Amino acid sequence: MREVVILLGILASLWIFSLVEAEDRTVYFTWIVEYGDISPLFIKQRGILINGQFPGPTVDVITNDNVWVTVVNKLDEPLLFTWNGINQRKSSWQDGVLGTNCPIPPNSNWTYKMQMKDQIGTYNYFPSTLLHRAAGGFGGFNILARSIIPVPYLKPYDEFTVLIGDWWKKDQEELQQILDSGNPFPSPDGLLINGNPDSTSFTVVPGQTYLFRVSNVGMTTSINFRIQGHKLALVEVEGSHTLPEMYDSLDIHVGQSSSFLVTINGAIDPLTDYFIVASTRFMRPTLTATAILHLQGSKTAASRELPAAPIGQFHWSMKQARTIRWNTTANAARPNPQGSYHYGSINITRTVILANSRAEINGKLRYAVNKVSYVNPETPLKLADYYNMTGVFTNSSIDSLPAGPVVLGTPVLSVILHDFVEIVFQNNESYIQTWHLDGNSFWSVGFGSGQWNPALRSRFYNIYNAVSRSTVQVYPYSWSAIFVSFDNKGMWNLRSANWQRRYLGQELYVKVWNDEPSRSTENGIPDNVIYCGKAKRRN
């Protein structure tokens, strides 16, 4: 009898513990978004500040946290923020792009309500409207693992968020006018690390190990990241733990994020500082930004002999990309091992080939996907779909490999919930491309040169431990292949992360659907939804 009582007591304790664990906390942020003076390249210009900060504040939350971000728009234009890589489980209503949300009008506010469901990792946020991103408004967004879920490396002494991006001296409206007039986008004037080209400093303790969360928050340019005198142990990319490969430097493409463990030198006497270096890739002239790795107790400045960028170009970078592999023995946000999902043995529902191109329409430069250059309708696609409005978009309105000239349109790729889709990004241009999918992670299974064909699967695909992420690069005159399990119902943006191309039409939407109107598969329309376009009369 005593054993039964003890057992019942243990079960009761576990039940109470499970109730406590089930109560996921809610964290609240209020962002005042306004214009202010900044001087990132040593000339005063207009920048977008969040709570007076440029870059914006770093968001640090924990797996399964409910996150409410109230955006107070004090700009003189409508505004949206998007959450780069955060999956928005069952709620594309919170995605923050014009296909899913009406923008927040000037002098008003709107609250994003999101849950960091079953997700860890290094991400970022930025304004998705017009060319606001060229004025700032971006920041880091980190999701830490819950304390009961082990990570596959020793706890670092501390961690740093590092935001690297290209920058222009021209105002965002001037840059927008260049694109609106049909002219090519200008090359950037500089490169920034946390908003500065050369004056950011990170203080560290010799001998300790730190986690550096690095995001490329630029608009056009791939970068190479390195730290003078130190190796980089890659341990995570966009929500997936990786095998801890050691690198002298790593290419990080537009929109991508990576996390590195760095053990600080401590045996050198006297102690010396080191440079953190970022430089642009695949462009001339090369732009470089530096920050200081300041060792506590050091009185010796870092050597000006900066570590060199890789000599190799696209071939070198593609070879390096193939070395980034999933750590299949590590736990993810949930207790199940990441590798328990054997993506390589799942039957592909369909294969979609998406080719980017450029063209002139009415004498102006446009970019396209499969010969369709995207134009935002006045009514968000998500609202039109929810209310069954006609004349906004057509399901399955993008062909796999169409013929004919580039046309303007609103392309939507329609897939059924839980379809397992192979997408091949075919790049027939000399410009490196980067693609991002909102609301879903995908396995980046293959890279190759030339034209893709099915026979290349057996030669170039990694069907065992390809990394799961949300942003993939496509090298010039090359292809990249991904596998996607579309298990997140909603209307999701698939776009070029190269912002000038996205602004001029290189994007589409993926409608993930089934006939079941259930909150178990998708959250209902938010009670604070903003109406516009054809839906405006519902206010």
XYZ file of C-alpha atoms in Angstrom:
539
model
C 0.000 0.000 0.000
C 2.857 2.346 0.864
C 4.378 1.765 -2.585
C 1.032 2.653 -4.223
C 0.842 5.916 -2.261
C 4.400 6.795 -3.263
C 3.641 5.999 -6.894
C 0.477 8.132 -6.831
C 2.492 10.966 -5.286
C 5.091 10.745 -8.034
C 2.397 10.722 -10.723
C 0.688 13.723 -9.127
C 4.004 15.601 -9.046
C 4.636 14.812 -12.704
C 1.111 15.964 -13.571
C 1.611 19.264 -11.736
C 5.008 19.683 -13.437
C 3.457 19.089 -16.853
C 0.832 21.747 -16.127
C 3.551 24.229 -15.225
C 5.511 23.371 -18.366
C 2.386 23.727 -20.494
C 1.954 27.341 -19.394
C 4.190 28.966 -21.993
C 5.098 32.484 -20.960
C 4.134 35.623 -22.876
C 6.665 38.396 -23.415
C 5.716 41.898 -24.547
C 7.605 44.483 -26.585
C 6.582 47.974 -27.660
C 8.507 49.490 -30.554
C 8.317 53.200 -31.369
C 9.366 53.377 -35.031
C 10.401 56.795 -36.312
C 12.942 58.602 -38.457
C 16.067 60.035 -36.898
C 19.559 61.166 -37.825
C 22.223 58.485 -38.207
C 25.778 58.594 -39.613
C 26.851 55.009 -40.311
C 29.240 56.038 -43.126
C 30.244 59.315 -41.427
C 27.691 61.483 -43.204
C 24.369 62.436 -41.642
C 21.381 60.747 -43.227
C 17.831 59.781 -42.381
C 17.496 56.409 -40.684
C 14.708 54.296 -39.207
C 15.055 53.997 -35.438
C 13.271 51.571 -33.127
C 13.002 53.010 -29.625
C 15.766 55.411 -30.655
C 18.130 52.616 -31.692
C 19.960 51.857 -34.931
C 20.123 48.935 -35.502
C 16.942 48.007 -33.662
C 16.866 46.153 -30.319
C 17.845 42.492 -30.219
C 14.961 40.196 -29.267
C 15.962 37.280 -27.008
C 13.189 34.785 -26.267
C 12.822 31.075 -25.472
C 11.285 28.182 -27.384
C 7.468 28.198 -27.160
C 7.331 31.763 -25.812
C 4.338 33.788 -26.917
C 5.756 37.038 -28.268
C 3.658 40.197 -28.640
C 5.311 43.061 -30.496
C 3.328 46.300 -30.623
C 4.625 48.467 -33.465
C 3.849 52.183 -33.155
C 4.329 53.605 -36.641
C 5.549 57.203 -36.494
C 6.807 57.198 -40.074
C 4.925 59.093 -42.739
C 4.343 55.900 -44.784
C 2.581 52.594 -44.082
C 4.876 50.004 -42.514
C 5.246 46.267 -41.915
C 7.880 44.139 -40.219
C 8.648 40.590 -41.258
C 10.341 37.909 -39.144
C 13.088 36.373 -41.242
C 13.117 32.605 -40.629
C 10.607 32.456 -37.772
C 8.033 29.869 -38.766
C 4.810 31.502 -37.524
C 3.200 28.133 -36.859
C -0.386 28.056 -38.145
C -0.517 31.834 -38.524
C 0.574 33.496 -41.756
C -1.600 36.380 -40.491
C 1.484 37.517 -38.533
C 3.990 37.225 -41.388
C 4.293 40.944 -42.013
C 4.419 41.089 -45.827
C 1.953 42.752 -48.186
C 0.555 39.441 -49.407
C -0.655 38.549 -45.914
C -1.085 41.846 -44.045
C -2.440 45.302 -44.716
C 0.318 47.724 -43.684
C 0.204 49.672 -40.436
C -0.912 53.233 -41.329
C 1.124 56.252 -40.163
C 0.389 57.424 -36.624
C -1.217 54.138 -35.627
C -0.125 50.866 -34.079
C -0.599 47.149 -34.507
C 0.388 44.172 -32.373
C 2.010 41.054 -33.812
C 1.068 37.990 -31.738
C 3.374 35.050 -32.395
C 4.475 31.837 -30.716
C 8.017 30.525 -31.053
C 6.586 27.037 -31.408
C 9.159 24.220 -31.361
C 11.914 26.472 -32.697
C 15.411 27.549 -31.693
C 18.018 29.549 -33.515
C 19.447 32.772 -34.877
C 17.198 35.014 -36.970
C 16.519 38.666 -37.708
C 13.679 41.055 -38.479
C 13.349 44.018 -40.828
C 10.735 46.282 -42.484
C 9.284 44.590 -45.577
C 7.567 47.633 -47.126
C 9.019 49.734 -49.991
C 12.773 50.237 -49.450
C 12.483 50.956 -45.724
C 15.090 48.279 -45.147
C 17.658 50.581 -46.798
C 17.120 53.060 -43.938
C 17.431 50.622 -41.030
C 14.725 49.133 -38.841
C 16.453 45.751 -38.720
C 17.629 43.784 -35.695
C 18.528 40.369 -34.324
C 15.936 37.844 -33.170
C 17.286 34.918 -31.137
C 15.282 31.941 -29.856
C 17.070 30.143 -27.035
C 16.484 26.496 -26.165
C 14.416 25.701 -23.080
C 16.522 24.779 -20.054
C 15.296 21.164 -20.099
C 16.455 20.659 -23.714
C 20.229 20.082 -24.040
C 22.177 21.657 -26.878
C 25.044 19.736 -28.538
C 27.835 21.936 -27.194
C 29.021 23.249 -23.846
C 27.311 26.378 -22.610
C 29.275 29.420 -23.816
C 30.578 32.014 -21.410
C 28.445 34.629 -23.189
C 27.032 35.349 -26.624
C 26.972 38.228 -29.107
C 24.564 39.188 -31.882
C 26.418 40.398 -34.991
C 24.469 42.098 -37.795
C 26.396 42.608 -41.035
C 25.005 44.362 -44.081
C 25.694 46.562 -47.074
C 24.813 50.251 -46.898
C 24.192 53.246 -49.166
C 24.756 56.939 -48.629
C 21.647 57.681 -50.680
C 18.318 58.074 -48.895
C 15.859 55.178 -49.234
C 13.478 57.334 -51.293
C 16.254 58.153 -53.755
C 17.076 54.461 -54.061
C 13.403 53.705 -54.594
C 13.188 56.352 -57.328
C 16.123 54.705 -59.109
C 14.269 51.397 -59.209
C 10.910 52.989 -60.055
C 12.484 54.739 -63.036
C 13.685 51.407 -64.400
C 17.392 51.910 -63.749
C 19.793 49.337 -62.238
C 20.357 49.464 -58.495
C 23.660 51.132 -57.506
C 26.450 49.259 -55.783
C 26.647 49.760 -51.999
C 28.907 52.432 -50.568
C 30.009 50.490 -47.518
C 29.589 47.545 -45.208
C 28.454 47.771 -41.565
C 28.861 45.603 -38.476
C 26.127 46.433 -35.966
C 25.613 49.775 -37.669
C 29.274 50.788 -37.937
C 32.034 50.200 -40.510
C 34.924 50.041 -38.022
C 34.062 51.038 -34.433
C 32.031 48.157 -32.943
C 33.791 46.377 -30.076
C 33.150 43.070 -28.282
C 34.885 42.580 -24.914
C 35.850 39.001 -24.083
C 37.717 37.076 -21.383
C 40.853 35.243 -22.586
C 40.450 31.474 -22.636
C 36.636 31.538 -22.558
C 34.333 30.320 -25.342
C 31.688 32.625 -26.840
C 28.745 32.140 -29.192
C 28.629 34.612 -32.083
C 25.197 34.834 -33.757
C 25.894 36.339 -37.190
C 23.240 37.521 -39.678
C 23.650 39.023 -43.126
C 21.039 41.797 -42.932
C 22.123 43.391 -46.206
C 20.026 43.904 -49.313
C 22.258 42.776 -52.181
C 25.610 41.392 -51.145
C 27.050 38.093 -49.912
C 29.687 38.488 -47.209
C 32.596 36.493 -45.826
C 32.985 36.455 -42.035
C 36.220 35.749 -40.127
C 38.035 36.564 -36.867
C 41.731 37.320 -36.839
C 43.762 34.575 -35.160
C 40.731 32.387 -34.343
C 38.849 29.425 -35.773
C 35.072 29.413 -36.144
C 33.151 26.317 -35.020
C 29.829 26.416 -36.861
C 27.115 25.012 -34.561
C 23.770 26.334 -35.877
C 22.168 27.819 -39.002
C 18.656 29.270 -38.980
C 17.257 26.888 -36.402
C 19.244 23.706 -37.022
C 22.201 22.417 -35.053
C 25.062 21.550 -37.381
C 28.010 19.216 -37.150
C 30.710 21.400 -35.521
C 32.865 21.949 -38.584
C 35.854 24.271 -38.093
C 36.289 27.160 -40.507
C 38.819 29.926 -41.067
C 35.974 31.934 -42.610
C 32.437 31.363 -43.845
C 30.409 32.855 -46.675
C 27.030 34.102 -45.435
C 24.606 35.127 -48.146
C 21.875 37.763 -48.068
C 19.264 36.924 -45.437
C 21.203 34.005 -43.945
C 22.206 33.524 -40.299
C 24.862 31.314 -38.700
C 26.152 30.768 -35.161
C 29.763 30.074 -34.244
C 31.596 29.018 -31.106
C 34.889 30.888 -30.733
C 37.421 30.092 -28.011
C 39.416 33.225 -27.236
C 43.195 33.056 -27.329
C 44.628 33.320 -23.846
C 48.204 32.064 -24.007
C 49.769 35.084 -25.717
C 51.774 37.431 -23.463
C 51.179 40.299 -23.639
C 47.522 39.968 -24.501
C 46.478 41.535 -27.788
C 43.208 42.515 -29.415
C 41.997 41.041 -32.710
C 39.943 42.210 -35.675
C 36.571 40.781 -36.582
C 36.338 41.114 -40.359
C 33.508 41.051 -42.871
C 34.040 41.632 -46.570
C 31.799 41.550 -49.612
C 31.967 38.598 -51.995
C 31.621 38.325 -55.760
C 31.779 42.072 -56.439
C 34.357 44.704 -57.297
C 35.611 46.697 -55.558
C 35.558 44.644 -52.348
C 34.109 46.419 -49.322
C 35.377 45.588 -45.844
C 34.093 46.317 -42.344
C 35.889 45.564 -39.102
C 35.061 45.307 -35.422
C 37.357 44.819 -32.437
C 37.581 41.644 -30.383
C 38.904 43.270 -27.197
C 40.495 40.898 -24.725
C 39.948 41.900 -21.130
C 43.308 43.140 -19.822
C 44.788 43.753 -23.269
C 46.688 46.968 -23.892
C 47.896 45.990 -27.377
C 45.956 47.050 -30.445
C 45.019 44.480 -33.054
C 47.438 43.980 -35.932
C 46.414 45.774 -39.121
C 47.352 42.661 -41.123
C 43.758 41.551 -41.582
C 43.073 37.908 -42.367
C 42.629 37.563 -46.103
C 39.337 36.724 -47.758
C 39.132 33.387 -49.585
C 40.898 33.353 -52.933
C 38.250 31.152 -54.524
C 35.026 32.556 -55.888
C 31.815 30.704 -56.719
C 33.330 27.219 -56.978
C 35.076 27.655 -53.613
C 31.884 28.947 -51.998
C 29.744 26.123 -53.405
C 32.244 23.533 -52.168
C 32.151 25.120 -48.715
C 28.321 25.160 -48.704
C 28.287 21.386 -49.179
C 30.262 20.951 -45.932
C 27.442 22.415 -43.802
C 25.608 19.376 -42.448
C 22.873 18.660 -39.963
C 23.773 17.273 -36.547
C 21.315 14.370 -36.614
C 22.151 13.226 -33.075
C 21.281 16.564 -31.479
C 18.009 17.521 -29.906
C 16.040 20.276 -31.550
C 13.532 22.511 -29.770
C 11.559 19.384 -28.902
C 12.929 16.297 -27.114
C 12.973 14.194 -30.299
C 16.291 14.035 -32.189
C 16.508 16.164 -35.301
C 17.583 13.154 -37.325
C 14.481 11.140 -36.482
C 12.790 12.677 -39.530
C 14.342 10.819 -42.459
C 13.552 13.305 -45.204
C 15.545 11.391 -47.812
C 13.171 8.410 -47.696
C 9.927 10.381 -48.179
C 8.263 10.213 -51.581
C 8.255 13.539 -53.401
C 4.729 14.754 -54.170
C 5.827 17.029 -56.996
C 8.843 18.840 -58.427
C 8.704 22.568 -59.149
C 11.424 24.360 -61.118
C 11.633 28.110 -60.507
C 13.843 30.122 -62.848
C 14.702 33.763 -62.222
C 15.077 36.228 -65.069
C 15.249 39.918 -65.880
C 13.439 41.815 -68.612
C 12.142 45.199 -69.659
C 8.412 45.863 -69.432
C 7.213 49.203 -70.789
C 10.830 50.291 -70.981
C 11.572 49.602 -67.317
C 13.669 46.936 -65.633
C 11.740 44.113 -63.984
C 12.675 40.781 -62.406
C 10.577 37.645 -62.679
C 10.029 34.043 -61.591
C 9.052 31.689 -64.412
C 8.305 34.669 -66.647
C 5.931 36.355 -64.173
C 6.972 39.587 -62.445
C 5.041 39.959 -59.196
C 2.861 43.017 -58.537
C 1.245 43.514 -55.129
C -2.553 43.833 -55.383
C -4.327 46.388 -53.183
C -5.902 43.534 -51.211
C -3.554 41.103 -49.410
C -3.818 37.603 -50.845
C -4.463 36.181 -47.389
C -7.543 38.387 -46.857
C -8.814 37.692 -50.362
C -8.445 33.956 -49.804
C -10.126 34.073 -46.387
C -13.169 35.948 -47.725
C -13.247 34.152 -51.106
C -12.776 37.384 -53.025
C -12.351 37.142 -56.778
C -10.086 39.143 -59.020
C -7.133 39.322 -56.611
C -5.204 36.155 -57.507
C -5.661 32.750 -59.098
C -4.533 29.480 -57.513
C -1.740 27.600 -59.283
C -1.082 30.617 -61.488
C 2.597 29.880 -62.060
C 3.842 27.323 -64.594
C 6.916 25.204 -64.018
C 8.796 26.154 -67.201
C 6.734 28.626 -69.275
C 7.593 30.035 -72.671
C 7.080 33.538 -73.991
C 7.884 37.021 -72.677
C 7.877 38.212 -69.065
C 4.489 39.513 -67.931
C 3.205 41.290 -64.831
C 1.040 39.237 -62.482
C 0.340 37.849 -59.016
C 1.710 34.295 -59.114
C 0.546 31.772 -56.497
C 1.807 28.193 -56.184
C -0.894 26.038 -54.587
C 0.063 22.938 -52.563
C -1.939 20.655 -50.305
C -1.133 20.610 -46.591
C 1.636 18.046 -45.881
C 2.733 17.830 -49.526
C 6.443 16.965 -49.727
C 7.762 19.119 -52.562
C 11.080 19.358 -54.367
C 11.835 22.907 -55.488
C 14.718 23.593 -57.841
C 15.919 27.193 -58.141
C 17.488 27.624 -61.571
C 19.730 30.655 -61.989
C 20.531 31.501 -65.604
C 22.134 34.849 -64.773
C 25.643 35.962 -63.786
C 24.340 37.417 -60.490
C 24.264 35.238 -57.352
C 20.713 34.760 -56.081
C 19.362 34.120 -52.602
C 15.853 32.756 -51.951
C 13.849 32.844 -48.729
C 10.661 30.964 -47.811
C 8.495 32.369 -45.011
C 6.672 30.091 -42.582
C 8.596 26.917 -43.393
C 12.041 25.416 -43.113
C 13.430 23.272 -45.910
C 16.282 20.848 -46.449
C 18.960 22.392 -48.657
C 19.786 19.132 -50.418
C 21.886 20.095 -53.414
C 23.974 22.633 -55.326
C 25.306 22.293 -58.861
C 26.463 24.146 -61.941
C 24.614 24.435 -65.237
C 21.066 23.259 -65.909
C 19.337 20.970 -63.425
C 17.995 17.600 -64.527
C 16.641 14.606 -62.534
C 19.819 12.569 -63.062
C 21.727 15.044 -60.878
C 19.871 13.861 -57.771
C 22.042 10.761 -57.453
C 25.266 12.723 -57.919
C 24.785 15.955 -55.973
C 21.956 15.505 -53.453
C 22.613 15.000 -49.741
C 19.636 12.901 -48.632
C 21.045 12.041 -45.197
C 22.097 15.141 -43.264
C 21.449 18.237 -45.352
C 20.847 21.224 -43.123
C 17.303 22.494 -42.554
C 17.005 26.266 -43.006
C 14.832 28.947 -44.647
C 17.267 30.772 -46.966
C 19.376 29.274 -49.755
C 21.870 30.737 -52.207
C 21.936 29.932 -55.929
C 25.258 30.511 -57.664
C 25.499 32.085 -61.149
C 24.532 29.788 -64.022
C 23.778 27.130 -61.430
C 20.951 25.481 -59.492
C 20.060 24.765 -55.881
C 17.527 22.147 -54.787
C 15.446 21.983 -51.614
C 12.937 19.556 -50.112
C 9.994 21.117 -48.261
C 7.401 19.440 -46.085
C 4.587 21.965 -46.357
C 3.070 21.286 -42.937
C 2.290 24.923 -42.062
C -1.067 25.947 -43.489
C -1.380 29.488 -44.789
C -0.281 31.912 -47.505
C 3.521 32.137 -47.478
C 5.909 34.481 -49.255
C 8.660 32.894 -51.392
C 10.967 35.712 -52.432
C 14.341 36.822 -53.587
C 16.276 37.965 -50.535
C 18.162 40.338 -52.850
C 15.899 43.256 -52.122
C 16.155 45.220 -55.365
C 15.073 42.088 -57.237
C 12.220 41.405 -54.837
C 11.052 45.035 -55.088
C 10.889 44.705 -58.893
C 8.945 41.451 -58.963
C 11.077 38.404 -58.094
C 8.702 36.758 -55.647
C 5.554 34.648 -55.438
C 3.275 33.172 -52.785
C 2.732 29.564 -51.792
C -0.791 28.702 -50.676
C -0.673 25.697 -48.332
C -4.234 24.474 -47.822
C -6.726 21.708 -47.191
C -10.516 21.633 -46.931
C -10.564 21.416 -43.134
C -11.467 24.777 -41.517
C -9.945 23.887 -38.160
C -7.824 25.789 -35.662
C -5.799 22.601 -35.281
C -4.302 23.351 -38.689
C -4.517 27.158 -38.856
C -5.333 29.952 -36.456
C -8.387 32.067 -37.179
C -8.306 35.641 -38.392
C -6.852 37.937 -35.687
C -9.279 40.176 -33.818
C -7.020 43.163 -34.549
C -6.662 42.520 -38.299
C -6.255 45.633 -40.484
C -8.489 45.806 -43.559
C -7.563 47.435 -46.862
C -8.257 47.126 -50.585
C -11.426 45.179 -51.389
C -11.683 44.159 -47.727
C -11.711 47.748 -46.448
C -15.508 47.850 -46.259
C -15.332 45.252 -43.455
C -13.917 47.830 -41.007
